[in-house]
Amino acid sequence: MSQSAEFIAFLREELQKLSTEQNRITAERFFKHDIRVYGVRSAEVENLGKESFREIKSLGKEAIFAISEELWKSGMMEETFLACRFTYSYKKDFAASDIALFETWIDSYIDNWASCDTFCNHTIGEMLMLFPETRERVKSWSLSTNLWMRRAAAVSYIVPARKGLYLDDIFQIAETMLLDKEDMVQKGYGWSLKVASQKYLEEVFQFVMERRAIMPRTALRYAIEKMPPDYKKEAMAKK
């Protein structure tokens, strides 16, 4: 058995030891879609990832990405969180070309909002800031038939939005997905607008007001959540 295979087997054994039936039941309550979960508390998964990464850090980026992909393939939520942590730990070695692999992971393996947001907030958000040329590819996800790809397009911009970056991209993605029927997508682009409003209140408010007659209420409520009370009142007022 290779070192990578032994490491993955070790992780799975540790997750089994840490799991409880009550934690599994509690975790499943947070999701509308079916999920696969061991039942390990987030803090314990985080600690396992932190401690175990020391064992593989020296293997290099390609080996780390291969381990991460095997964890993604399992479909177990805690394993996807570990994959996210291991991948992001190599952010200093990211290359623009890595976006193709990351796109494949999203399209092939992500099936819930927690894995989507954990991966996209950090890894894809970092890619957008390190390699602005990846922005067009990420924006194109908003046209995907895969709802998690569409959500990924929006939530990948959360961290850049906090830094006041890429407002036009955030607007373009929201415009493309404005009438999306999936609430996970509506919440995704609504969230990106909400974060952008912290830096660009007037611009986001104007965007929302021009579309509020057709914007789904779920997205609208997310977008205006952090706005001043009078702005929220005006946005929610019946015409």
Short mmCIF file of C-alpha atoms in Angstrom, two decimals, residues 1-14 48-57 59 63-64 67-68 71 82-83 86:
data_model
loop_
_atom_site.label_atom_id
_atom_site.label_comp_id
_atom_site.label_asym_id
_atom_site.label_seq_id
_atom_site.Cartn_x
_atom_site.Cartn_y
_atom_site.Cartn_z
CA MET A 1 0.00 0.00 0.00
CA SER A 2 1.35 3.43 -0.95
CA GLN A 3 1.93 6.18 1.57
CA SER A 4 -1.04 8.11 0.17
CA ALA A 5 -3.34 5.08 0.42
CA GLU A 6 -2.19 4.41 3.98
CA PHE A 7 -2.84 8.03 4.89
CA ILE A 8 -6.37 7.96 3.47
CA ALA A 9 -7.09 4.69 5.31
CA PHE A 10 -5.83 6.31 8.52
CA LEU A 11 -8.13 9.31 8.04
CA ARG A 12 -11.15 7.12 7.48
CA GLU A 13 -10.37 5.06 10.55
CA GLU A 14 -10.06 8.21 12.65
CA LEU A 48 -7.86 16.04 12.42
CA GLY A 49 -7.05 17.91 9.23
CA LYS A 50 -4.64 20.24 10.96
CA GLU A 51 -2.79 17.51 12.81
CA SER A 52 -2.69 14.99 9.96
CA PHE A 53 -1.50 17.43 7.30
CA ARG A 54 1.90 17.43 8.96
CA GLU A 55 2.28 13.82 7.83
CA ILE A 56 1.83 14.59 4.13
CA LYS A 57 2.98 18.18 3.78
CA LEU A 59 4.74 15.00 -0.46
CA ALA A 63 0.38 14.13 -4.32
CA ILE A 64 -1.73 16.35 -2.06
CA ILE A 67 -5.15 12.55 -2.02
CA SER A 68 -7.75 15.32 -2.03
CA LEU A 71 -11.35 12.06 -0.53
CA LEU A 82 -10.42 17.45 4.72
CA ALA A 83 -9.87 17.62 0.95
CA PHE A 86 -5.40 19.98 2.28
#
